[in-house]
Amino acid sequence: MIWNYFKIAWRTLTKNKVYSFINILGLTIGIGACMSVATVVIDDLSYDTHWSKGNDLYRIITVSTTGSNQSKRMASSFAGLNPVLMNDFPEVEAVSQLSTRPIHLKLSSSESDQVEVNLLQADTTVWKMLDLKILAGGPENYIHDKKNLIISRSLKERFFPNEDPVGKIISDVPSYGAEPNSYVITGVIEDIPSNTHLRADALLVQKGRLEVLNKEQFGTFRQNYVLLKSGTNSNEFGQKLSNWYADFVEAEKADSFELQPVKDIYLHSDFAEYQEIKGSFSNIYILSGVALLLLIVACVNFINLSTARAVKRMGEIGVRKILGANRKQLVFQFLTEAVLFFTISALIATFLYKLSVPFIENYLGHALQQTFVSGFYLFGIMTVILLCISLLAGGYPAFVMSGYNPAETIKGNLYTGNLSGQNLVRKSLVVLQFSISIIVLIALIVVQQQVTFLKTTDIGYNKESLLSIGTVSWDGKGDVFKTQLLKNSNIEKVSVSTWIPTKGRLHVQKSTRSCRS
């Protein structure tokens, strides 16, 4: 019986080529666009969910309070905290400084043979915290008095395709004429997944900095990550650390600390001024809404075309009923047609989507770890969702067309009540379809105008010949440094600030501790 439904549905599809083409084209565009947008959402939600110890891995957040009782959260903490955490807190399994930065490496004697790679700097305890698969060498065995560099598989295949790079010594290309640093390649690891805020092409492992924690709240700031023992309550541990630090510094307004789960860092780090790779949960809502609207428009278009064509099928429906077909059988027949339309459209959309994945990756700037065609899990979810949507979208036309009176449909007449109700629903769906299209179009125009404004507006300062030095703990000697710089005839002006315009909105911070110049 089911096979007969599909045979009749296929005959109907091939008999009405123009109608079928328009329906399939609309559904293909809607499904394909929805899949593309949904891919970006899935990619954002997948960040840092692949670490096996991710449930116990946290970044230490410093919360500072100024004299005006304004607080500031920083994605960094004192480097001196690390030895304290390991020695005085039994809940801690490992702690490491983790940060990324670009670096230019010189891979041969040629001056032009240099490549920019993203470098992940970490302590030797990183092997306990992150899942880094070693492919060659023994990088977990730290070589003292050397800069231990571990490269990714992609980097090895690109620059050392037919040789073993382990043991080779390479140098970087420093800026401003400084002396180059030498690195010894101690191993090769599998590529670090791109869906992480710690995205990198190479790993620089070094001994943790043994800095003594200062009671005056001075010191070097680092992005410190802590791995707690399984079962430890992170909120209670954060409060315990804050209480310990308050007793240690004996200050009226001591800093406090929070633990940010590694899985939350990418989407919940608006306060992290110097974190390069981060997203926003607001974008998740916006993109999810866009994907849903695209799918709704496609489904509404399918419903409108199906109900509009119902008038031409009245004779067919009447003959079927007179020959003994009941309403249930007709509903199944029309639902089968809807499923067939959606199946063909989904297959074409999936093919086009697979072709578009490289363009999506180019837009995002990194390889996608999860797509609808990369594994059975997401593909299976997509199939179930599309099947449910096809039944829902085909349900209304099926019940409308199967409800016609056979005697009247043979004559080509419809009951006035049915016609009025059908027209009301159709008109409502058309209004909904065009309303969604207009809203999306207006939103695109507004976004385009905002982007143009950002590119052309006067930013308020001349960025040429303007240099910013990274965060520095001056220990009260910022003015001395400023005076020394002004003695250089090549420097016109110097300023010490807690904020620069390129780092977003202004935050309040203690100027006596950490500043930029």
Short mmCIF file of C-alpha atoms in Angstrom, two decimals:
data_model
loop_
_atom_site.label_atom_id
_atom_site.label_comp_id
_atom_site.label_asym_id
_atom_site.label_seq_id
_atom_site.Cartn_x
_atom_site.Cartn_y
_atom_site.Cartn_z
CA MET A 1 0.00 0.00 0.00
CA ILE A 2 2.76 2.46 0.94
CA TRP A 3 4.60 1.69 -2.30
CA ASN A 4 1.43 2.52 -4.24
CA TYR A 5 1.22 5.85 -2.47
CA PHE A 6 4.76 6.70 -3.59
CA LYS A 7 4.13 5.56 -7.18
CA ILE A 8 1.06 7.80 -7.44
CA ALA A 9 2.96 10.66 -5.79
CA TRP A 10 5.81 10.27 -8.30
CA ARG A 11 3.36 10.27 -11.23
CA THR A 12 1.74 13.43 -9.88
CA LEU A 13 5.14 15.07 -9.52
CA THR A 14 6.30 14.20 -13.05
CA LYS A 15 2.95 15.08 -14.63
CA ASN A 16 3.00 18.65 -13.28
CA LYS A 17 6.58 19.63 -14.04
CA VAL A 18 6.29 23.41 -13.60
CA TYR A 19 4.44 23.14 -10.29
CA SER A 20 6.88 20.48 -9.07
CA PHE A 21 9.91 22.54 -10.15
CA ILE A 22 8.70 25.66 -8.33
CA ASN A 23 7.91 23.69 -5.18
CA ILE A 24 11.22 21.82 -5.16
CA LEU A 25 13.18 25.00 -5.92
CA GLY A 26 11.58 26.89 -3.01
CA LEU A 27 12.08 24.02 -0.57
CA THR A 28 15.67 23.45 -1.73
CA ILE A 29 16.63 27.07 -1.21
CA GLY A 30 14.92 27.22 2.19
CA ILE A 31 16.37 23.94 3.48
CA GLY A 32 19.85 24.65 2.12
CA ALA A 33 19.97 28.15 3.59
CA CYS A 34 18.66 26.87 6.91
CA MET A 35 21.35 24.15 7.01
CA SER A 36 24.10 26.66 6.25
CA VAL A 37 23.03 29.05 9.00
CA ALA A 38 22.44 26.18 11.43
CA THR A 39 25.99 24.97 10.78
CA VAL A 40 27.38 28.23 12.15
CA VAL A 41 25.18 27.88 15.26
CA ILE A 42 26.27 24.27 15.81
CA ASP A 43 29.91 25.26 15.38
CA ASP A 44 29.63 28.01 18.00
CA LEU A 45 27.88 25.70 20.48
CA SER A 46 30.54 23.00 20.04
CA TYR A 47 33.47 25.10 21.27
CA ASP A 48 35.60 23.39 23.94
CA THR A 49 33.07 20.58 24.46
CA HIS A 50 35.53 17.94 23.22
CA TRP A 51 37.99 18.04 26.13
CA SER A 52 37.63 14.83 28.15
CA LYS A 53 38.29 16.72 31.40
CA GLY A 54 36.21 19.71 30.37
CA ASN A 55 33.78 19.33 33.26
CA ASP A 56 36.59 19.97 35.74
CA LEU A 57 38.64 22.49 33.74
CA TYR A 58 38.25 26.21 34.55
CA ARG A 59 39.80 29.59 33.85
CA ILE A 60 40.49 31.77 36.89
CA ILE A 61 38.68 35.09 36.69
CA THR A 62 39.82 38.05 38.81
CA VAL A 63 37.13 40.39 40.11
CA SER A 64 38.52 43.78 41.19
CA THR A 65 36.63 46.45 43.14
CA THR A 66 37.57 50.12 42.98
CA GLY A 67 37.04 52.86 45.51
CA SER A 68 33.71 53.74 43.91
CA ASN A 69 32.53 50.15 44.41
CA GLN A 70 32.65 49.44 40.69
CA SER A 71 33.81 45.95 39.82
CA LYS A 72 35.73 44.66 36.85
CA ARG A 73 36.14 41.07 35.76
CA MET A 74 39.42 40.09 34.11
CA ALA A 75 40.20 36.85 32.30
CA SER A 76 43.59 36.74 34.02
CA SER A 77 45.05 36.39 37.47
CA PHE A 78 48.41 36.70 39.21
CA ALA A 79 51.07 34.28 38.03
CA GLY A 80 52.01 33.87 41.71
CA LEU A 81 48.72 32.05 42.31
CA ASN A 82 49.87 28.93 40.46
CA PRO A 83 52.35 27.55 43.02
CA VAL A 84 49.94 28.46 45.82
CA LEU A 85 47.13 26.52 44.19
CA MET A 86 49.26 23.42 43.74
CA ASN A 87 50.77 23.48 47.24
CA ASP A 88 47.95 24.71 49.47
CA PHE A 89 44.73 23.50 47.85
CA PRO A 90 44.21 19.72 47.77
CA GLU A 91 41.23 20.12 45.41
CA VAL A 92 43.58 21.13 42.58
CA GLU A 93 44.90 18.42 40.28
CA ALA A 94 46.84 20.67 37.89
CA VAL A 95 47.25 24.33 37.03
CA SER A 96 48.77 25.96 33.97
CA GLN A 97 49.09 29.24 32.19
CA LEU A 98 47.43 28.97 28.75
CA SER A 99 47.48 31.76 26.19
CA THR A 100 47.70 32.11 22.44
CA ARG A 101 49.62 34.59 20.32
CA PRO A 102 50.82 34.85 16.72
CA ILE A 103 54.49 34.25 16.00
CA HIS A 104 56.64 34.28 12.86
CA LEU A 105 58.88 31.25 12.53
CA LYS A 106 61.88 31.01 10.21
CA LEU A 107 62.04 27.52 8.79
CA SER A 108 65.16 27.84 6.62
CA SER A 109 68.14 30.07 5.97
CA SER A 110 66.16 32.13 3.46
CA GLU A 111 65.03 35.47 4.83
CA SER A 112 61.73 35.21 2.96
CA ASP A 113 60.96 31.69 4.19
CA GLN A 114 58.99 32.55 7.28
CA VAL A 115 55.47 31.66 8.28
CA GLU A 116 53.03 33.09 10.79
CA VAL A 117 51.57 30.49 13.13
CA ASN A 118 49.31 30.73 16.12
CA LEU A 119 51.22 29.64 19.21
CA LEU A 120 49.72 28.17 22.37
CA GLN A 121 51.93 28.86 25.39
CA ALA A 122 51.52 26.47 28.28
CA ASP A 123 53.23 25.05 31.33
CA THR A 124 54.49 21.47 31.49
CA THR A 125 51.28 20.45 33.25
CA VAL A 126 49.30 20.99 30.04
CA TRP A 127 49.57 17.27 29.25
CA LYS A 128 47.39 16.53 32.29
CA MET A 129 44.75 19.09 31.30
CA LEU A 130 44.22 18.92 27.55
CA ASP A 131 43.78 15.96 25.19
CA LEU A 132 46.85 16.39 23.01
CA LYS A 133 47.61 13.26 20.99
CA ILE A 134 51.36 12.80 20.49
CA LEU A 135 52.30 11.55 17.00
CA ALA A 136 56.10 11.77 17.14
CA GLY A 137 58.81 12.51 19.69
CA GLY A 138 58.47 12.70 23.44
CA PRO A 139 57.35 16.27 24.10
CA GLU A 140 56.03 15.35 27.55
CA ASN A 141 59.70 14.99 28.57
CA TYR A 142 60.68 18.61 29.04
CA ILE A 143 64.14 19.68 27.86
CA HIS A 144 65.53 22.21 30.31
CA ASP A 145 67.14 25.47 29.19
CA LYS A 146 65.46 25.14 25.80
CA LYS A 147 62.27 26.54 24.32
CA ASN A 148 60.30 23.34 23.75
CA LEU A 149 58.19 23.65 20.59
CA ILE A 150 55.66 21.01 19.57
CA ILE A 151 54.18 21.43 16.10
CA SER A 152 50.87 20.19 14.76
CA ARG A 153 50.49 17.48 12.16
CA SER A 154 49.37 20.02 9.53
CA LEU A 155 52.43 22.17 10.16
CA LYS A 156 54.67 19.12 9.91
CA GLU A 157 53.12 17.98 6.63
CA ARG A 158 53.37 21.48 5.21
CA PHE A 159 57.00 22.26 6.02
CA PHE A 160 58.56 18.88 6.86
CA PRO A 161 56.71 16.51 4.52
CA ASN A 162 59.44 13.91 4.02
CA GLU A 163 61.55 14.24 7.14
CA ASP A 164 61.37 13.92 10.89
CA PRO A 165 61.32 17.42 12.41
CA VAL A 166 61.93 16.22 15.97
CA GLY A 167 65.23 17.61 17.24
CA LYS A 168 65.45 20.38 14.66
CA ILE A 169 66.19 23.89 15.89
CA ILE A 170 64.34 26.78 14.33
CA SER A 171 64.14 30.46 15.19
CA ASP A 172 61.49 33.14 15.20
CA VAL A 173 61.48 36.50 13.44
CA PRO A 174 61.05 39.06 16.21
CA SER A 175 59.69 42.54 15.72
CA TYR A 176 61.53 45.83 16.12
CA GLY A 177 64.98 44.37 15.45
CA ALA A 178 65.19 42.26 18.60
CA GLU A 179 67.38 39.17 18.77
CA PRO A 180 65.67 36.01 17.47
CA ASN A 181 64.76 33.20 19.83
CA SER A 182 65.70 29.59 19.13
CA TYR A 183 63.26 26.71 19.57
CA VAL A 184 63.87 22.99 19.57
CA ILE A 185 61.10 20.86 18.08
CA THR A 186 60.46 18.13 20.64
CA GLY A 187 57.43 16.50 19.10
CA VAL A 188 54.48 16.43 16.75
CA ILE A 189 50.87 16.37 17.95
CA GLU A 190 47.56 15.84 16.23
CA ASP A 191 45.94 19.10 15.09
CA ILE A 192 44.24 20.95 17.92
CA PRO A 193 40.51 21.10 17.05
CA SER A 194 39.53 24.42 15.55
CA ASN A 195 36.42 24.73 17.71
CA THR A 196 38.31 25.91 20.77
CA HIS A 197 39.32 29.34 22.05
CA LEU A 198 42.83 27.84 22.42
CA ARG A 199 43.12 27.33 18.65
CA ALA A 200 46.78 27.01 17.67
CA ASP A 201 49.19 25.52 15.13
CA ALA A 202 52.02 24.87 17.59
CA LEU A 203 52.54 24.46 21.31
CA LEU A 204 55.28 26.12 23.35
CA VAL A 205 55.82 24.28 26.62
CA GLN A 206 57.79 25.95 29.39
CA LYS A 207 58.30 25.58 33.11
CA GLY A 208 55.74 27.46 35.17
CA ARG A 209 56.89 30.86 36.31
CA LEU A 210 57.87 30.73 39.99
CA GLU A 211 56.62 34.16 40.94
CA VAL A 212 55.96 34.96 44.59
CA LEU A 213 52.49 36.27 45.31
CA ASN A 214 52.68 39.89 46.48
CA LYS A 215 50.69 41.13 49.47
CA GLU A 216 50.45 44.58 47.87
CA GLN A 217 48.44 43.13 44.95
CA PHE A 218 51.22 43.75 42.43
CA GLY A 219 52.45 41.13 40.02
CA THR A 220 52.38 39.65 36.55
CA PHE A 221 49.01 38.72 35.13
CA ARG A 222 48.52 35.47 33.24
CA GLN A 223 45.58 33.49 31.93
CA ASN A 224 45.62 30.72 34.51
CA TYR A 225 43.64 27.52 34.09
CA VAL A 226 43.00 25.06 36.87
CA LEU A 227 41.97 21.40 36.73
CA LEU A 228 39.99 20.44 39.80
CA LYS A 229 39.66 16.93 41.10
CA SER A 230 36.47 15.21 40.03
CA GLY A 231 33.51 16.06 42.26
CA THR A 232 34.86 19.42 43.46
CA ASN A 233 32.26 22.20 43.57
CA SER A 234 33.71 25.08 41.54
CA ASN A 235 31.63 27.79 43.26
CA GLU A 236 32.70 26.66 46.70
CA PHE A 237 36.31 26.43 45.59
CA GLY A 238 36.19 29.94 44.10
CA GLN A 239 34.85 31.30 47.38
CA LYS A 240 37.51 29.40 49.33
CA LEU A 241 40.25 30.86 47.13
CA SER A 242 38.82 34.38 47.50
CA ASN A 243 38.67 34.06 51.30
CA TRP A 244 42.24 32.79 51.43
CA TYR A 245 43.47 35.66 49.26
CA ALA A 246 41.61 38.26 51.36
CA ASP A 247 43.34 36.93 54.49
CA PHE A 248 46.68 36.85 52.67
CA VAL A 249 46.75 40.46 51.42
CA GLU A 250 44.95 41.92 54.48
CA ALA A 251 43.51 44.68 52.28
CA GLU A 252 40.22 46.50 52.76
CA LYS A 253 39.11 45.67 49.24
CA ALA A 254 40.95 42.58 48.11
CA ASP A 255 40.36 40.95 44.77
CA SER A 256 38.09 37.96 44.58
CA PHE A 257 38.15 35.05 42.16
CA GLU A 258 35.66 33.11 40.09
CA LEU A 259 36.07 29.91 38.10
CA GLN A 260 34.77 30.03 34.53
CA PRO A 261 34.09 26.59 33.00
CA VAL A 262 36.18 26.04 29.88
CA LYS A 263 33.01 25.16 27.96
CA ASP A 264 31.60 28.65 28.66
CA ILE A 265 34.67 30.65 27.69
CA TYR A 266 33.98 31.07 23.98
CA LEU A 267 30.38 32.32 24.27
CA HIS A 268 30.53 34.08 27.66
CA SER A 269 33.67 36.21 27.60
CA ASP A 270 32.50 39.73 26.76
CA PHE A 271 34.70 40.99 29.59
CA ALA A 272 37.85 39.26 28.24
CA GLU A 273 39.40 42.20 26.38
CA TYR A 274 42.47 40.36 25.11
CA GLN A 275 40.83 37.08 24.15
CA GLU A 276 41.02 36.96 20.36
CA ILE A 277 38.77 33.95 19.73
CA LYS A 278 35.36 34.47 21.27
CA GLY A 279 31.73 34.54 20.26
CA SER A 280 28.48 35.80 21.64
CA PHE A 281 25.38 34.01 22.77
CA SER A 282 23.32 36.84 21.26
CA ASN A 283 24.55 35.72 17.85
CA ILE A 284 23.28 32.22 18.61
CA TYR A 285 19.75 33.57 19.16
CA ILE A 286 19.91 35.78 16.06
CA LEU A 287 21.23 33.09 13.74
CA SER A 288 18.83 30.48 15.13
CA GLY A 289 15.97 32.89 14.46
CA VAL A 290 17.17 33.49 10.91
CA ALA A 291 17.45 29.74 10.23
CA LEU A 292 13.96 29.16 11.61
CA LEU A 293 12.47 32.00 9.57
CA LEU A 294 14.05 30.68 6.37
CA LEU A 295 12.54 27.26 6.99
CA ILE A 296 9.14 28.76 7.85
CA VAL A 297 9.10 30.77 4.61
CA ALA A 298 9.90 27.64 2.60
CA CYS A 299 7.16 25.64 4.35
CA VAL A 300 4.56 28.43 3.99
CA ASN A 301 5.40 28.70 0.29
CA PHE A 302 4.88 24.94 -0.07
CA ILE A 303 1.52 25.08 1.75
CA ASN A 304 0.32 28.01 -0.38
CA LEU A 305 1.24 26.30 -3.64
CA SER A 306 -0.37 23.03 -2.51
CA THR A 307 -3.66 24.62 -1.46
CA ALA A 308 -3.76 26.84 -4.56
CA ARG A 309 -3.49 23.74 -6.70
CA ALA A 310 -6.28 22.00 -4.81
CA VAL A 311 -8.89 23.50 -7.13
CA LYS A 312 -7.32 21.72 -10.11
CA ARG A 313 -7.41 18.39 -8.27
CA MET A 314 -11.09 18.48 -7.27
CA GLY A 315 -12.07 16.12 -10.07
CA GLU A 316 -9.35 13.65 -9.12
CA ILE A 317 -10.41 13.76 -5.47
CA GLY A 318 -14.08 13.23 -6.36
CA VAL A 319 -13.32 10.21 -8.54
CA ARG A 320 -11.16 8.64 -5.83
CA LYS A 321 -13.93 9.03 -3.25
CA ILE A 322 -16.60 7.65 -5.55
CA LEU A 323 -14.37 4.64 -6.25
CA GLY A 324 -14.20 3.89 -2.53
CA ALA A 325 -11.25 5.88 -1.17
CA ASN A 326 -11.90 7.15 2.32
CA ARG A 327 -10.56 10.35 3.81
CA LYS A 328 -7.78 8.58 5.72
CA GLN A 329 -6.40 7.09 2.51
CA LEU A 330 -6.49 10.48 0.76
CA VAL A 331 -4.70 12.11 3.66
CA PHE A 332 -1.96 9.48 3.48
CA GLN A 333 -1.69 10.00 -0.29
CA PHE A 334 -1.24 13.77 0.01
CA LEU A 335 1.16 13.39 2.93
CA THR A 336 3.20 10.98 0.82
CA GLU A 337 3.41 13.63 -1.90
CA ALA A 338 4.61 16.16 0.68
CA VAL A 339 7.26 13.75 1.99
CA LEU A 340 8.42 13.06 -1.57
CA PHE A 341 8.75 16.77 -2.32
CA PHE A 342 10.70 17.36 0.88
CA THR A 343 12.91 14.30 0.31
CA ILE A 344 13.93 15.39 -3.19
CA SER A 345 14.48 18.96 -2.03
CA ALA A 346 16.49 17.81 1.00
CA LEU A 347 18.75 15.63 -1.17
CA ILE A 348 19.45 18.49 -3.58
CA ALA A 349 19.92 20.92 -0.66
CA THR A 350 22.33 18.51 1.04
CA PHE A 351 24.39 18.22 -2.14
CA LEU A 352 24.55 22.01 -2.51
CA TYR A 353 25.28 22.34 1.20
CA LYS A 354 28.25 19.98 0.91
CA LEU A 355 29.61 22.14 -1.92
CA SER A 356 29.14 25.26 0.21
CA VAL A 357 30.98 23.97 3.30
CA PRO A 358 34.41 25.25 2.09
CA PHE A 359 32.88 28.71 1.59
CA ILE A 360 31.40 28.61 5.10
CA GLU A 361 34.80 27.62 6.49
CA ASN A 362 36.43 30.46 4.58
CA TYR A 363 33.86 32.88 6.01
CA LEU A 364 34.41 31.62 9.56
CA GLY A 365 38.20 31.52 9.14
CA HIS A 366 38.65 27.95 10.39
CA ALA A 367 37.78 24.36 9.54
CA LEU A 368 34.44 23.02 10.71
CA GLN A 369 34.59 20.07 13.08
CA GLN A 370 30.88 19.27 12.81
CA THR A 371 28.66 19.52 9.74
CA PHE A 372 25.47 17.85 8.61
CA VAL A 373 27.46 15.68 6.20
CA SER A 374 30.45 14.85 8.39
CA GLY A 375 28.80 12.27 10.61
CA PHE A 376 25.70 10.15 11.09
CA TYR A 377 24.59 11.91 14.29
CA LEU A 378 23.81 15.35 12.85
CA PHE A 379 22.63 13.89 9.56
CA GLY A 380 20.22 11.62 11.42
CA ILE A 381 18.85 14.52 13.47
CA MET A 382 18.40 16.57 10.31
CA THR A 383 16.55 13.69 8.61
CA VAL A 384 14.12 13.25 11.51
CA ILE A 385 13.46 17.00 11.71
CA LEU A 386 12.80 17.30 7.98
CA LEU A 387 10.49 14.27 8.07
CA CYS A 388 8.45 15.86 10.88
CA ILE A 389 8.36 19.21 9.07
CA SER A 390 7.23 17.57 5.82
CA LEU A 391 4.33 15.91 7.66
CA LEU A 392 3.38 19.17 9.37
CA ALA A 393 3.66 21.25 6.19
CA GLY A 394 1.75 18.66 4.18
CA GLY A 395 -0.86 18.13 6.86
CA TYR A 396 -2.98 21.21 6.20
CA PRO A 397 -3.25 20.77 2.40
CA ALA A 398 -3.94 17.05 2.93
CA PHE A 399 -6.84 17.62 5.30
CA VAL A 400 -8.26 20.46 3.18
CA MET A 401 -8.24 18.51 -0.10
CA SER A 402 -9.43 15.25 1.45
CA GLY A 403 -12.44 17.00 3.01
CA TYR A 404 -14.19 18.02 -0.24
CA ASN A 405 -17.63 16.57 -0.99
CA PRO A 406 -17.28 14.04 -3.84
CA ALA A 407 -20.48 15.07 -5.66
CA GLU A 408 -19.55 18.74 -5.62
CA THR A 409 -15.91 18.14 -6.54
CA ILE A 410 -16.99 16.13 -9.60
CA LYS A 411 -18.98 19.17 -10.73
CA GLY A 412 -16.03 21.48 -9.90
CA ASN A 413 -17.89 23.21 -7.06
CA LEU A 414 -16.82 23.80 -3.47
CA TYR A 415 -18.92 24.54 -0.44
CA THR A 416 -18.88 28.24 0.30
CA GLY A 417 -17.86 27.61 3.89
CA ASN A 418 -14.88 25.52 2.86
CA LEU A 419 -13.83 28.04 0.24
CA SER A 420 -14.05 30.96 2.65
CA GLY A 421 -12.08 29.16 5.34
CA GLN A 422 -9.47 28.02 2.85
CA ASN A 423 -9.07 31.50 1.41
CA LEU A 424 -8.70 33.01 4.87
CA VAL A 425 -5.93 30.61 5.79
CA ARG A 426 -4.20 31.06 2.45
CA LYS A 427 -4.34 34.83 2.69
CA SER A 428 -2.98 34.67 6.24
CA LEU A 429 -0.10 32.45 5.14
CA VAL A 430 0.72 34.76 2.22
CA VAL A 431 0.76 37.75 4.57
CA LEU A 432 3.02 35.81 6.98
CA GLN A 433 5.37 34.80 4.17
CA PHE A 434 5.79 38.32 2.83
CA SER A 435 6.04 39.80 6.33
CA ILE A 436 8.93 37.50 7.22
CA SER A 437 10.65 38.27 3.91
CA ILE A 438 10.31 42.02 4.42
CA ILE A 439 11.56 41.82 8.02
CA VAL A 440 14.63 39.82 6.97
CA LEU A 441 15.29 42.21 4.07
CA ILE A 442 15.07 45.26 6.33
CA ALA A 443 17.38 43.61 8.86
CA LEU A 444 19.95 42.90 6.12
CA ILE A 445 19.81 46.52 4.93
CA VAL A 446 20.27 47.83 8.48
CA VAL A 447 23.25 45.52 9.11
CA GLN A 448 24.81 46.53 5.79
CA GLN A 449 24.44 50.21 6.66
CA GLN A 450 25.96 49.64 10.09
CA VAL A 451 28.96 47.83 8.60
CA THR A 452 29.44 50.66 6.09
CA PHE A 453 29.23 53.19 8.93
CA LEU A 454 31.88 51.34 10.93
CA LYS A 455 34.22 51.25 7.93
CA THR A 456 33.82 54.91 6.96
CA THR A 457 33.24 56.78 10.23
CA ASP A 458 35.92 58.92 11.87
CA ILE A 459 37.31 56.81 14.73
CA GLY A 460 38.55 59.86 16.63
CA TYR A 461 42.31 59.31 16.39
CA ASN A 462 45.06 58.82 13.83
CA LYS A 463 46.15 55.20 13.98
CA GLU A 464 49.31 55.78 11.91
CA SER A 465 52.54 55.68 13.95
CA LEU A 466 50.52 54.87 17.08
CA LEU A 467 51.95 52.00 19.13
CA SER A 468 50.39 50.14 22.04
CA ILE A 469 52.40 48.06 24.50
CA GLY A 470 50.59 45.13 26.10
CA THR A 471 49.43 44.88 29.69
CA VAL A 472 52.28 45.63 32.09
CA SER A 473 52.41 45.59 35.87
CA TRP A 474 54.35 48.79 36.57
CA ASP A 475 54.74 48.39 40.33
CA GLY A 476 54.28 52.16 40.62
CA LYS A 477 57.00 52.95 38.05
CA GLY A 478 54.78 53.85 35.11
CA ASP A 479 55.70 57.56 35.23
CA VAL A 480 59.43 56.71 35.23
CA PHE A 481 58.99 54.57 32.13
CA LYS A 482 56.99 57.34 30.48
CA THR A 483 59.75 59.89 31.22
CA GLN A 484 62.41 57.66 29.72
CA LEU A 485 60.41 57.18 26.53
CA LEU A 486 59.95 60.93 26.10
CA LYS A 487 63.73 61.34 26.01
CA ASN A 488 63.71 59.59 22.65
CA SER A 489 63.52 62.20 19.88
CA ASN A 490 61.48 59.83 17.70
CA ILE A 491 58.64 59.78 20.23
CA GLU A 492 56.26 62.74 20.38
CA LYS A 493 53.81 61.75 23.12
CA VAL A 494 53.37 58.96 25.67
CA SER A 495 50.36 58.03 27.74
CA VAL A 496 49.71 55.35 30.34
CA SER A 497 46.14 54.06 30.34
CA THR A 498 44.05 51.17 31.57
CA TRP A 499 42.17 50.98 28.26
CA ILE A 500 42.64 51.43 24.51
CA PRO A 501 39.84 52.00 21.95
CA THR A 502 40.45 48.76 20.05
CA LYS A 503 39.46 46.71 23.11
CA GLY A 504 35.79 47.66 23.11
CA ARG A 505 33.79 49.43 25.77
CA LEU A 506 35.57 51.11 28.66
CA HIS A 507 35.88 49.21 31.94
CA VAL A 508 37.00 50.53 35.29
CA GLN A 509 40.29 49.08 36.53
CA LYS A 510 42.86 49.84 39.22
CA SER A 511 45.42 52.04 37.52
CA THR A 512 48.02 51.35 40.23
CA ARG A 513 48.37 47.73 39.24
CA SER A 514 48.16 47.01 35.57
CA CYS A 515 48.24 49.47 32.70
CA ARG A 516 48.90 49.81 29.00
CA SER A 517 51.11 52.35 27.36
#
